[in-house]
PDB file of N, CA and C in Angstrom:
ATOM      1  N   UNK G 943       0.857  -1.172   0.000  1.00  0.00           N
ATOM      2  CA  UNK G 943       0.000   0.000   0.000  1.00  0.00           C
ATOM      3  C   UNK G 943       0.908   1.242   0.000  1.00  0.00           C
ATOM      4  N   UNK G 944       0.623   2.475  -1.364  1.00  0.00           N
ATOM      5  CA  UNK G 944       1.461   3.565  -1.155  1.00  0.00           C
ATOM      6  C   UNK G 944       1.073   4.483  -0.386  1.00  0.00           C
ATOM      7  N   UNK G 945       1.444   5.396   0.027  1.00  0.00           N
ATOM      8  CA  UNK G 945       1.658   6.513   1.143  1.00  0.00           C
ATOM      9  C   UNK G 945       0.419   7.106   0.360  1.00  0.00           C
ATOM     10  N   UNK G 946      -0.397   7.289  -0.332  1.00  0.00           N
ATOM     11  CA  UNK G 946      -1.641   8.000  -1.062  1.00  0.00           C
ATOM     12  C   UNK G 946      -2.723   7.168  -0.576  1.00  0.00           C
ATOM     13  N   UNK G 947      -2.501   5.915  -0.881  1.00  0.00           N
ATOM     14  CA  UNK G 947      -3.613   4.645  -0.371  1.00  0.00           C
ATOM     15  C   UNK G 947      -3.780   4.777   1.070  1.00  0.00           C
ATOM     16  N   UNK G 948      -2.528   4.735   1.509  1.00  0.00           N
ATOM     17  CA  UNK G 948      -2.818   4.851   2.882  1.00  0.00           C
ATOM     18  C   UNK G 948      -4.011   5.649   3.206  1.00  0.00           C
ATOM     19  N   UNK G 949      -2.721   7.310   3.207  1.00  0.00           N
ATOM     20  CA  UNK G 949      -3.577   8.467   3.853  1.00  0.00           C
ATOM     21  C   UNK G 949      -5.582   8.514   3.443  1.00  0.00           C
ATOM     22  N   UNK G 950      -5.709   7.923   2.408  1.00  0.00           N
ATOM     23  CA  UNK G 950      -7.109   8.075   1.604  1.00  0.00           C
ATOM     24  C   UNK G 950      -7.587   6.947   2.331  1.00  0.00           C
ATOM     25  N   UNK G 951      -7.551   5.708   2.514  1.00  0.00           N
ATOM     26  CA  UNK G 951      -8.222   5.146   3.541  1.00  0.00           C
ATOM     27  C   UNK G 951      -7.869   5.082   5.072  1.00  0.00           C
ATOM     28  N   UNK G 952      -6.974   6.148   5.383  1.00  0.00           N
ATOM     29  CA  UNK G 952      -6.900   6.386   7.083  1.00  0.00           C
ATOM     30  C   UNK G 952      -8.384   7.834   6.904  1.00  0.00           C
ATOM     31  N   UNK G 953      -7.924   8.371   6.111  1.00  0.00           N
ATOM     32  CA  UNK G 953      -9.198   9.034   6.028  1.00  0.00           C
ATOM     33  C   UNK G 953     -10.752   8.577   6.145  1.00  0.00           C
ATOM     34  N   UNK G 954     -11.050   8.562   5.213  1.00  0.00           N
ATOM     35  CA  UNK G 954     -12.071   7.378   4.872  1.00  0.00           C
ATOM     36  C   UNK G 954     -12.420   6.739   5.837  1.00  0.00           C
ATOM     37  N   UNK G 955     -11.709   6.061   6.948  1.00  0.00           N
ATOM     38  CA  UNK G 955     -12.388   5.642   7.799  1.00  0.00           C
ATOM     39  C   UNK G 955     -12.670   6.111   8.972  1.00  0.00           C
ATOM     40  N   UNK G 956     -11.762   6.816   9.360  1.00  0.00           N
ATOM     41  CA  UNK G 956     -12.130   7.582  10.305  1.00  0.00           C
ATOM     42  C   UNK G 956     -10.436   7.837  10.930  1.00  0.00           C
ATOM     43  N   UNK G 957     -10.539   7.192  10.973  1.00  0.00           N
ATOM     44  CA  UNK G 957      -8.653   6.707  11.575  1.00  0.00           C
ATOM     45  C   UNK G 957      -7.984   8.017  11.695  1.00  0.00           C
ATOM     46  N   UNK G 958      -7.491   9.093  10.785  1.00  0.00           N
ATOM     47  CA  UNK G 958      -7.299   9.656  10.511  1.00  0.00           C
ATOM     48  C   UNK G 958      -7.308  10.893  11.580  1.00  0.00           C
ATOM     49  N   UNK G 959      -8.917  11.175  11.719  1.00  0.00           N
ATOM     50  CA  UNK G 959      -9.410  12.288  12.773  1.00  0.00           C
ATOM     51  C   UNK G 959      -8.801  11.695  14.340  1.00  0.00           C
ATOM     52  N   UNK G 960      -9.110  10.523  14.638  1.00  0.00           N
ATOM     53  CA  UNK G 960      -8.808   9.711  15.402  1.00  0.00           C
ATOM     54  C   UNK G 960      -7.243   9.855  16.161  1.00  0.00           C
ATOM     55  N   UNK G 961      -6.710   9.528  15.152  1.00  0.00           N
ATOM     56  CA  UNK G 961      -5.004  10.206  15.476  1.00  0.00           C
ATOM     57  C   UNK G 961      -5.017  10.911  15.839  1.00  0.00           C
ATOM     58  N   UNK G 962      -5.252  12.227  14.639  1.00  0.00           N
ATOM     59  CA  UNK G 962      -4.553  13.661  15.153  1.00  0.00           C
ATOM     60  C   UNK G 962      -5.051  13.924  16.292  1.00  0.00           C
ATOM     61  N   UNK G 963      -5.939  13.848  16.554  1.00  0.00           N
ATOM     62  CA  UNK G 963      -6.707  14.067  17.722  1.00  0.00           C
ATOM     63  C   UNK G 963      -5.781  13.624  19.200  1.00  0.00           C
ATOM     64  N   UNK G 964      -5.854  12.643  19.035  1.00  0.00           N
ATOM     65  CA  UNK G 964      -4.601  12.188  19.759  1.00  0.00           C
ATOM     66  C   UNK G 964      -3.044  12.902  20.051  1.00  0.00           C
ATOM     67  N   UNK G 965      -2.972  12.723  19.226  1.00  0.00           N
ATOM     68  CA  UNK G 965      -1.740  13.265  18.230  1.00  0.00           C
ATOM     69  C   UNK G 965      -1.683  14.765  18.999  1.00  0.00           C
ATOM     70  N   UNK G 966      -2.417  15.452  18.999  1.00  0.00           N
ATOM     71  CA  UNK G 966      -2.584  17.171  19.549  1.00  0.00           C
ATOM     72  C   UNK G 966      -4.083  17.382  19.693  1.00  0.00           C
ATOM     73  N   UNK G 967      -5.039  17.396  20.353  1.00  0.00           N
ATOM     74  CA  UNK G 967      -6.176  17.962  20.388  1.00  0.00           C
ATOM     75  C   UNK G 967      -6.101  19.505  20.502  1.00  0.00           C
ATOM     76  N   UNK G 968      -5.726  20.389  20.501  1.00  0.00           N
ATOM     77  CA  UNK G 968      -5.274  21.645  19.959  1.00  0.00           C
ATOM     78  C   UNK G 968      -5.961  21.960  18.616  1.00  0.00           C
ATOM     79  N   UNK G 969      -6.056  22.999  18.362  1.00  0.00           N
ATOM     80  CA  UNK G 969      -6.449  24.047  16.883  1.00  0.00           C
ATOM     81  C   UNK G 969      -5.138  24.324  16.499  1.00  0.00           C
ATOM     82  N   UNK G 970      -4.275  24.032  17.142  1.00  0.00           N
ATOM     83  CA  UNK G 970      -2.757  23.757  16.441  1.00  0.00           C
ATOM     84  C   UNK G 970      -2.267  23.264  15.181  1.00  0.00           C
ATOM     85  N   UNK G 971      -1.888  24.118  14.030  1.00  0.00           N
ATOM     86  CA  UNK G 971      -1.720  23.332  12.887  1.00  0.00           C
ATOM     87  C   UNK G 971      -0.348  22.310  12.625  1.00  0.00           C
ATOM     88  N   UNK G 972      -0.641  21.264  13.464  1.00  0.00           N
ATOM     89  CA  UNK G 972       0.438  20.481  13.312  1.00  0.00           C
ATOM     90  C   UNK G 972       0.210  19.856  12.014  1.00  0.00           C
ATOM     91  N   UNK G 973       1.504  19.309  11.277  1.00  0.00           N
ATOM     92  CA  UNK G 973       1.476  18.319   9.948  1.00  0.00           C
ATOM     93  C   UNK G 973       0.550  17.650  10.090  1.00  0.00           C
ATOM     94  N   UNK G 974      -0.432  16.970  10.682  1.00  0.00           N
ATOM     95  CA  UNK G 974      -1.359  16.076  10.996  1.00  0.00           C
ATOM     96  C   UNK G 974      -2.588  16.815  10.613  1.00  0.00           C
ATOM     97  N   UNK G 975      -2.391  17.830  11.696  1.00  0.00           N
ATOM     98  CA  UNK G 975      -3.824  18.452  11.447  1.00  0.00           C
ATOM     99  C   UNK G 975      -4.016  18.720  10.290  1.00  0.00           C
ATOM    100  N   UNK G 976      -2.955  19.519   9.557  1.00  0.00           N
ATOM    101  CA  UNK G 976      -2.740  19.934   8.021  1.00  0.00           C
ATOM    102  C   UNK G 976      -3.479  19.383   7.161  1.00  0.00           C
ATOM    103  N   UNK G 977      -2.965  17.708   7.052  1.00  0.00           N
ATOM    104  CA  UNK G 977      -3.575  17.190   5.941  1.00  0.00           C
ATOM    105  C   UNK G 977      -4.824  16.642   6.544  1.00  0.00           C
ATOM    106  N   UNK G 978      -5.442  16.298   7.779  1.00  0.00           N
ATOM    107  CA  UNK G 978      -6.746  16.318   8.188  1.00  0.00           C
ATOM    108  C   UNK G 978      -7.446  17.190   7.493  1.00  0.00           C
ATOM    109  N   UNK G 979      -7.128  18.798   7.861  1.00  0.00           N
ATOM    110  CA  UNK G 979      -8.261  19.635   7.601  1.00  0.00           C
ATOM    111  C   UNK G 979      -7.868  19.803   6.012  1.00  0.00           C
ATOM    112  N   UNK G 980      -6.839  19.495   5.329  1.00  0.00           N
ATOM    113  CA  UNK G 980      -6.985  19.671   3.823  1.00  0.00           C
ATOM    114  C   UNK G 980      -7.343  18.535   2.989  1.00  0.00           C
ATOM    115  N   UNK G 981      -7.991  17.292   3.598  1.00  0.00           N
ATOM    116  CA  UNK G 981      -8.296  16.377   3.262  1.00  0.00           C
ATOM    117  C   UNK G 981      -9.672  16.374   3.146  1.00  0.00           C
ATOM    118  N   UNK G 982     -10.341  16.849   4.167  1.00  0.00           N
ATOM    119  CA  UNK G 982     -11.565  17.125   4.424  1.00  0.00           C
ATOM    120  C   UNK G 982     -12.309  17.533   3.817  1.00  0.00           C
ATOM    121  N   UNK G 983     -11.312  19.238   3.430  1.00  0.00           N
ATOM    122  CA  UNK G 983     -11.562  20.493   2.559  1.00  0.00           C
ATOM    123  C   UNK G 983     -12.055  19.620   1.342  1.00  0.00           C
ATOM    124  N   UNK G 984     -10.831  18.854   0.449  1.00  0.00           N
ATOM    125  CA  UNK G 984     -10.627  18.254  -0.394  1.00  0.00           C
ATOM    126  C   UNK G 984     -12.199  16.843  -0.595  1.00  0.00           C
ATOM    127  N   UNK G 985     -12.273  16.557   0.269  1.00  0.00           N
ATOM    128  CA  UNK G 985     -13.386  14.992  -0.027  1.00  0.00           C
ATOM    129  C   UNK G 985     -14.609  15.958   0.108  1.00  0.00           C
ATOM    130  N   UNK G 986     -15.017  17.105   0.722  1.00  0.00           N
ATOM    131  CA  UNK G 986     -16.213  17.835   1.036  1.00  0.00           C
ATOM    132  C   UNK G 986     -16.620  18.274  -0.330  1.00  0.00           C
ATOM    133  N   UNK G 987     -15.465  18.185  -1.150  1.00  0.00           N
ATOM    134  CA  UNK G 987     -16.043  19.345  -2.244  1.00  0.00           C
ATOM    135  C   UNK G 987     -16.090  18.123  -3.496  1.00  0.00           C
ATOM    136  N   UNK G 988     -15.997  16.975  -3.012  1.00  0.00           N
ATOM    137  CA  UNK G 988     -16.201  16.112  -3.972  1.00  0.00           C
ATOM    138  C   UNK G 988     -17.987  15.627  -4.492  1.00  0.00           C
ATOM    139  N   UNK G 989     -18.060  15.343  -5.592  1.00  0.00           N
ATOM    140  CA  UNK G 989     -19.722  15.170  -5.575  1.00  0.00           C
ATOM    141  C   UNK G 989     -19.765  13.501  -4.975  1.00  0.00           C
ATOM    142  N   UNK G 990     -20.838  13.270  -4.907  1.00  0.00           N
ATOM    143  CA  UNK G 990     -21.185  11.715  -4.573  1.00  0.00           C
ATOM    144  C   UNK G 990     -20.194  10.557  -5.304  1.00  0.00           C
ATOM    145  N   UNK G 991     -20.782  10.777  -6.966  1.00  0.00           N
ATOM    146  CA  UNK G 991     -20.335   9.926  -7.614  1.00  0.00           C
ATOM    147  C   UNK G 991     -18.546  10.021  -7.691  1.00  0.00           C
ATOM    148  N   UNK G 992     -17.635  10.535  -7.545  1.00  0.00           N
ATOM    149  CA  UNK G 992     -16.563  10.713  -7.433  1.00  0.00           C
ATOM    150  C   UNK G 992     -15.999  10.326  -6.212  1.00  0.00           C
ATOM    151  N   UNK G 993     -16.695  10.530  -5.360  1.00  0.00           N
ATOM    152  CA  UNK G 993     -16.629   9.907  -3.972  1.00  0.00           C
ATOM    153  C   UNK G 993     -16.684   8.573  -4.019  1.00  0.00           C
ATOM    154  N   UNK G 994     -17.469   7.869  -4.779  1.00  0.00           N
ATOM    155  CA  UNK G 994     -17.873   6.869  -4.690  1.00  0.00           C
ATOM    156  C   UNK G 994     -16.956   6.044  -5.557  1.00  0.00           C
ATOM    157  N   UNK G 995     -16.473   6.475  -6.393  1.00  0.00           N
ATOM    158  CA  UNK G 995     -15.218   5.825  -7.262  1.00  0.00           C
ATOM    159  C   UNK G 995     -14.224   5.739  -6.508  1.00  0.00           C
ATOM    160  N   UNK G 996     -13.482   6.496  -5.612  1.00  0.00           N
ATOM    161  CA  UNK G 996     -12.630   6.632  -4.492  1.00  0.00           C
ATOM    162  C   UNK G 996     -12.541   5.618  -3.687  1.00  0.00           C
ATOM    163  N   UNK G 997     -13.867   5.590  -2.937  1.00  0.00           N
ATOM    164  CA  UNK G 997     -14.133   4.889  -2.151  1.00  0.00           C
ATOM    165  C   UNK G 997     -14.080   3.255  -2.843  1.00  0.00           C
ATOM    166  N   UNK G 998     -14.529   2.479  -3.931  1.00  0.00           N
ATOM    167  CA  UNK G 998     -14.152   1.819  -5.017  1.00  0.00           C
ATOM    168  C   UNK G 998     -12.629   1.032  -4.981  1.00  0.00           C
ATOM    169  N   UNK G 999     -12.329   2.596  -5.712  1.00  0.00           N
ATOM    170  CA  UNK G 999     -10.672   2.227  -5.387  1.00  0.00           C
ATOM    171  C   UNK G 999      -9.678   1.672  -4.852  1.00  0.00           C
ATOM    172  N   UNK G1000     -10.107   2.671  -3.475  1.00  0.00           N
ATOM    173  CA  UNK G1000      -9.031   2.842  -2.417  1.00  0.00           C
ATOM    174  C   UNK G1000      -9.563   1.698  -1.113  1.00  0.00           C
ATOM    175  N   UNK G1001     -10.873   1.720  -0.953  1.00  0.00           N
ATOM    176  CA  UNK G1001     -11.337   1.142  -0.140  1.00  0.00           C
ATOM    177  C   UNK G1001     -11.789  -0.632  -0.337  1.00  0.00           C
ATOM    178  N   UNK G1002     -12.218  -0.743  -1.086  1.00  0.00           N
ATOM    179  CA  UNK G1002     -12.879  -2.215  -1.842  1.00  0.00           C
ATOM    180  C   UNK G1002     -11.637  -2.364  -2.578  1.00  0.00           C
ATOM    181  N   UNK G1003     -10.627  -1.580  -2.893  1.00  0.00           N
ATOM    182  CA  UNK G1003      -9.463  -1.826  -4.098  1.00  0.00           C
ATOM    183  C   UNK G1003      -9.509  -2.611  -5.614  1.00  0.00           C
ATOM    184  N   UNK G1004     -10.386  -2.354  -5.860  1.00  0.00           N
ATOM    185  CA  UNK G1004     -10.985  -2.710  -6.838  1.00  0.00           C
ATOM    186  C   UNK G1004     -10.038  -2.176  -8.312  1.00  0.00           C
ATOM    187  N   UNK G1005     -10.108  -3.018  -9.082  1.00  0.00           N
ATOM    188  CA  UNK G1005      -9.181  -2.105 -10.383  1.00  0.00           C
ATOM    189  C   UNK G1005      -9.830  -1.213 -11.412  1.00  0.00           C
ATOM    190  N   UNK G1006      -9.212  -0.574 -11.888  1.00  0.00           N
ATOM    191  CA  UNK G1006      -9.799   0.203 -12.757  1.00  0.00           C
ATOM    192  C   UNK G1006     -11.101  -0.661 -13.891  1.00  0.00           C
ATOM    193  N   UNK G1007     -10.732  -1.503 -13.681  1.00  0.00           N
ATOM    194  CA  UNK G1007     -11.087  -2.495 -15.010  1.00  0.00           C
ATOM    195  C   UNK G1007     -12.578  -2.738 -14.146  1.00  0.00           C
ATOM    196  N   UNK G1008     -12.223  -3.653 -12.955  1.00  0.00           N
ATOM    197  CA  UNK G1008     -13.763  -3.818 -11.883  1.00  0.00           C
ATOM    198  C   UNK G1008     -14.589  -2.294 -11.939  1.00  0.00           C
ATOM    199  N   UNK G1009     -14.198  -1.144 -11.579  1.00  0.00           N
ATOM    200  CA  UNK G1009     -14.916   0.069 -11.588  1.00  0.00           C
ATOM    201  C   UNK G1009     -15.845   0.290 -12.506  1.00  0.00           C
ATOM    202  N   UNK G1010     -14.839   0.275 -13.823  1.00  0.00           N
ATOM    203  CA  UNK G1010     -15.348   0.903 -15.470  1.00  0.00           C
ATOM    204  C   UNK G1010     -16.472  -0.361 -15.547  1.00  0.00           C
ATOM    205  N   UNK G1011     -16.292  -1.338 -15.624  1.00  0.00           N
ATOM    206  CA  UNK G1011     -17.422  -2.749 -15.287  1.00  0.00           C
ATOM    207  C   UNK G1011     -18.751  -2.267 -14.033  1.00  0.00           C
ATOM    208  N   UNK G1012     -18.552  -2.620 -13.126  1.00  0.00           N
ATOM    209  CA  UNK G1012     -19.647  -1.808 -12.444  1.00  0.00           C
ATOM    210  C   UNK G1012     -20.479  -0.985 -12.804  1.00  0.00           C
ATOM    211  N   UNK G1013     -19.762   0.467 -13.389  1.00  0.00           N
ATOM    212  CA  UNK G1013     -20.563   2.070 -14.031  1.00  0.00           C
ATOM    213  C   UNK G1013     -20.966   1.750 -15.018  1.00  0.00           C
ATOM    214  N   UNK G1014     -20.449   0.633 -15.970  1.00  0.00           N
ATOM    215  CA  UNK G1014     -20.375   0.663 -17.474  1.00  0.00           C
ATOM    216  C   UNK G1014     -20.146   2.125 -18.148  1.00  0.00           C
ATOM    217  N   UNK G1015     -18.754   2.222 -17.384  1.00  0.00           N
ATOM    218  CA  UNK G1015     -18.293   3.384 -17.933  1.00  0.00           C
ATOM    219  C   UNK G1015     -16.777   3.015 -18.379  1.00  0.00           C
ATOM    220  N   UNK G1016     -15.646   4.069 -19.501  1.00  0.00           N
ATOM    221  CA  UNK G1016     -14.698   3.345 -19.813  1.00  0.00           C
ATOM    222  C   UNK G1016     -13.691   3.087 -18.865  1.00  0.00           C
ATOM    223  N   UNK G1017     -12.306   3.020 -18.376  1.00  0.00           N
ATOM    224  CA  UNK G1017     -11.371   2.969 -17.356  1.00  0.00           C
ATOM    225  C   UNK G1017     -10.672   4.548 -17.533  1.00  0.00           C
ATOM    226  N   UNK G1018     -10.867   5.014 -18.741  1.00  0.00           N
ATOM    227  CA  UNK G1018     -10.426   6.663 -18.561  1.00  0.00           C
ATOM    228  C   UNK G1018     -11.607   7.300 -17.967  1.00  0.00           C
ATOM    229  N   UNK G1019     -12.590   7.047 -18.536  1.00  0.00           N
ATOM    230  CA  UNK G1019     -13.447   7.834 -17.394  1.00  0.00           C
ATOM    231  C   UNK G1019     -13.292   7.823 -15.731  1.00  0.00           C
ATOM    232  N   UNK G1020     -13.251   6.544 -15.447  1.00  0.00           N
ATOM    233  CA  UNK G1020     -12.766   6.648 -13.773  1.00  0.00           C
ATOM    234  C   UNK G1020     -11.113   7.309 -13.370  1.00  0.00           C
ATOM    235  N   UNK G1021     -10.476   7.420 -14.344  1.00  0.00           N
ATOM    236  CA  UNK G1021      -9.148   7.623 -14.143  1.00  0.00           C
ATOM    237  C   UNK G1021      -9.714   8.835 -14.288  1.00  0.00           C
ATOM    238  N   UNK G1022     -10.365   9.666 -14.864  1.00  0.00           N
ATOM    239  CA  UNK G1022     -10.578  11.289 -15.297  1.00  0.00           C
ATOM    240  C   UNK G1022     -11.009  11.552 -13.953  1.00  0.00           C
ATOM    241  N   UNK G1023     -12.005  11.068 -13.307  1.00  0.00           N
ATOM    242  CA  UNK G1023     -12.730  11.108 -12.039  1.00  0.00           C
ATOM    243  C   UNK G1023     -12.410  11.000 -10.784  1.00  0.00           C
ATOM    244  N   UNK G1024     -10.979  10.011 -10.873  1.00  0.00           N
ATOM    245  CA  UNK G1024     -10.152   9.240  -9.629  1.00  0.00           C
ATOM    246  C   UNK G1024      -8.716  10.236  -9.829  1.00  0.00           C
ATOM    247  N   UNK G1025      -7.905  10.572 -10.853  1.00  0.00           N
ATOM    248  CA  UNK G1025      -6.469  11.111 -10.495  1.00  0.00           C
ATOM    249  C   UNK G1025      -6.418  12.144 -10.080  1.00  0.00           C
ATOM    250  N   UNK G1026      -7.339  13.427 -10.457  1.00  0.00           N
ATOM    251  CA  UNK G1026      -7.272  14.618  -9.617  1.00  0.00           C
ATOM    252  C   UNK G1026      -7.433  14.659  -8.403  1.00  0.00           C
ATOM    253  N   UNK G1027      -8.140  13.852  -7.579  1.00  0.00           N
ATOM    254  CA  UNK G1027      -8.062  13.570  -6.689  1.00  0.00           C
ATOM    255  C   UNK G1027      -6.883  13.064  -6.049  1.00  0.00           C
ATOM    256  N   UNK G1028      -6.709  12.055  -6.120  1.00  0.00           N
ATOM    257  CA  UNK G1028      -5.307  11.657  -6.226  1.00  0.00           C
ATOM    258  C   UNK G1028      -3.676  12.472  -6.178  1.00  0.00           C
ATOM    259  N   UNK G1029      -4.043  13.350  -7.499  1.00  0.00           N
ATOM    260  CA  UNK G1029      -3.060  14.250  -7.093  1.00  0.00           C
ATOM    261  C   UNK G1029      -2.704  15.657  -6.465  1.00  0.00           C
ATOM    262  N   UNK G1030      -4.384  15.590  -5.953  1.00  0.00           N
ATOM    263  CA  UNK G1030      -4.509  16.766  -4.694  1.00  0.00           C
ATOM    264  C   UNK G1030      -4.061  15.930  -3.308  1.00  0.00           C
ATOM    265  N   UNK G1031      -3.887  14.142  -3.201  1.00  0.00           N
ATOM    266  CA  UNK G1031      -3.540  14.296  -2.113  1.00  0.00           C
ATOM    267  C   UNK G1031      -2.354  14.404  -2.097  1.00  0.00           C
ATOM    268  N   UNK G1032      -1.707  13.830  -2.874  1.00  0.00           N
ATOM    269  CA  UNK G1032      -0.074  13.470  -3.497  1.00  0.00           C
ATOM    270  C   UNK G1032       0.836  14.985  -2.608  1.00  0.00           C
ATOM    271  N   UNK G1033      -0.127  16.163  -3.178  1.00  0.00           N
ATOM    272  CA  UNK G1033       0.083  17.242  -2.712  1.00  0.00           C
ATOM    273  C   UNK G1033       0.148  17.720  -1.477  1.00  0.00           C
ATOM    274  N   UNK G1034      -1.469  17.608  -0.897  1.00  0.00           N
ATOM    275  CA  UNK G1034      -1.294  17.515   0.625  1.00  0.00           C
ATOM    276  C   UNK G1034      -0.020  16.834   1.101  1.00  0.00           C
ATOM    277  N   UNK G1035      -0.203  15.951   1.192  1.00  0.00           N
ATOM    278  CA  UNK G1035       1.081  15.080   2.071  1.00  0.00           C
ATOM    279  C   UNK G1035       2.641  15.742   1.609  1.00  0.00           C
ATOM    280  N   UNK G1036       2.739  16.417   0.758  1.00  0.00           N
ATOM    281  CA  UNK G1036       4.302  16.464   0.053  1.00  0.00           C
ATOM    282  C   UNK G1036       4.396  18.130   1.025  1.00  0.00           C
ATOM    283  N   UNK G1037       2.843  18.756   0.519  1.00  0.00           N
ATOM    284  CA  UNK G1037       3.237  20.497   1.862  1.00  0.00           C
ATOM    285  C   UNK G1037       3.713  20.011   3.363  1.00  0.00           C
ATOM    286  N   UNK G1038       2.566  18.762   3.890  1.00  0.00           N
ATOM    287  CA  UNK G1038       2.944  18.857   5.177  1.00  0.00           C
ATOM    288  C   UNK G1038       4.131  18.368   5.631  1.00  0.00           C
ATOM    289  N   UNK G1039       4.766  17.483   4.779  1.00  0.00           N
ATOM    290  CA  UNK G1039       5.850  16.864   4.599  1.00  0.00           C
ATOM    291  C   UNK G1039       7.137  18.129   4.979  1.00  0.00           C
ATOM    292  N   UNK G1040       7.208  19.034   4.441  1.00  0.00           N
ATOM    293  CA  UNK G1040       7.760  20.367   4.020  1.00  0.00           C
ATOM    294  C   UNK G1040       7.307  20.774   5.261  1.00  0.00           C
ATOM    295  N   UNK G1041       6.184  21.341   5.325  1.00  0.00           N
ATOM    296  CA  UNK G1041       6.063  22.362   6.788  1.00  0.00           C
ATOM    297  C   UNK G1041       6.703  21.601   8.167  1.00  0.00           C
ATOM    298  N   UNK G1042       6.776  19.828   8.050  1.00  0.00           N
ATOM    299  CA  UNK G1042       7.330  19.254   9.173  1.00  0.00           C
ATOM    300  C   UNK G1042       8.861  19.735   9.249  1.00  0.00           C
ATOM    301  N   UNK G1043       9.280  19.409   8.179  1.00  0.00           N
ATOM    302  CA  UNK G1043      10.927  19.854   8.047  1.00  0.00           C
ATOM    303  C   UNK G1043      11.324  20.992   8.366  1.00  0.00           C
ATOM    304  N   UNK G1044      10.438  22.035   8.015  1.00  0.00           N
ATOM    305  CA  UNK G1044      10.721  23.170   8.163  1.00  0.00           C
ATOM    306  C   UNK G1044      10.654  23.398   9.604  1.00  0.00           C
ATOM    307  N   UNK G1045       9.534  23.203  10.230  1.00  0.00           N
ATOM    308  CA  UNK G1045       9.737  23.212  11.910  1.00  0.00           C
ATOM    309  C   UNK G1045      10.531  22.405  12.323  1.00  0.00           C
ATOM    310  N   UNK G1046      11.109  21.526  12.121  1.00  0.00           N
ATOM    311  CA  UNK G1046      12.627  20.805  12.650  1.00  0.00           C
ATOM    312  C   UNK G1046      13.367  21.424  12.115  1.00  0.00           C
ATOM    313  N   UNK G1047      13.816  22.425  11.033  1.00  0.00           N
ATOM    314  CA  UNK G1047      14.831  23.175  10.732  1.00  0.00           C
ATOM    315  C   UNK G1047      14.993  24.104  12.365  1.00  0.00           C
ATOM    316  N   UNK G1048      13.823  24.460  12.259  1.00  0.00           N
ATOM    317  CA  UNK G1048      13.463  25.964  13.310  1.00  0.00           C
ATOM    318  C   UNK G1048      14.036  25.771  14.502  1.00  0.00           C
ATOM    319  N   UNK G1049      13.857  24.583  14.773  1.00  0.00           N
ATOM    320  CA  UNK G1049      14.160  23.673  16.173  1.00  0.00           C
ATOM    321  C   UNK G1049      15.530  24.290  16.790  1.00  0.00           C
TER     322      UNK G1049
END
């Protein structure tokens, strides 16, 4: 499982909130919280059906091939539907990644 799979089903299930929470219960923007609340941001503004390919994906792990079968839709269509996503989290994780370092620079 890659570091994208992960974070998308620590999300997804809850896991995620669960930690940070742990982690700092604070309004503190620790790296954690970061991609919590930009994950959130990120799945909130997703519609159902995109959600639901995600969830597909990442969760049932299903292949592109099982998906496009299911929708009777093609495997670029779910890839059109599934990578932006994808590479908004790619993103998340690579800032907080950065803002961690950077506060251990500070240190």
């Amino acid at each position: 499982m890659n570091e994208v799979e992960f974070n998308i089903r620590l999300y997804l299930t809850g896991v995620m909130k669960s930690w940070t929470d742990r982690i700092n219960n604070t309004d503190e923007l620790t790296p954690q919280r970061f991609i919590l609340n930009a994950m959130t941001e990120l799945f909130e503004s997703l519609s159902d059906d995109d959600l639901e390919l995600i969830r597909l994906r990442y969760m049932e792990r299903m292949t592109l091939s099982e998906v496009s079968s299911r929708y009777s839709i093609t495997e670029r269509t779910v890839r059109n539907h599934t990578n932006p996503t994808v590479k908004q989290v790619k993103e998340i994780i690579k800032k907080a990644t950065e803002q961690a370092q950077h506060a251990h620079e500070d240190d």
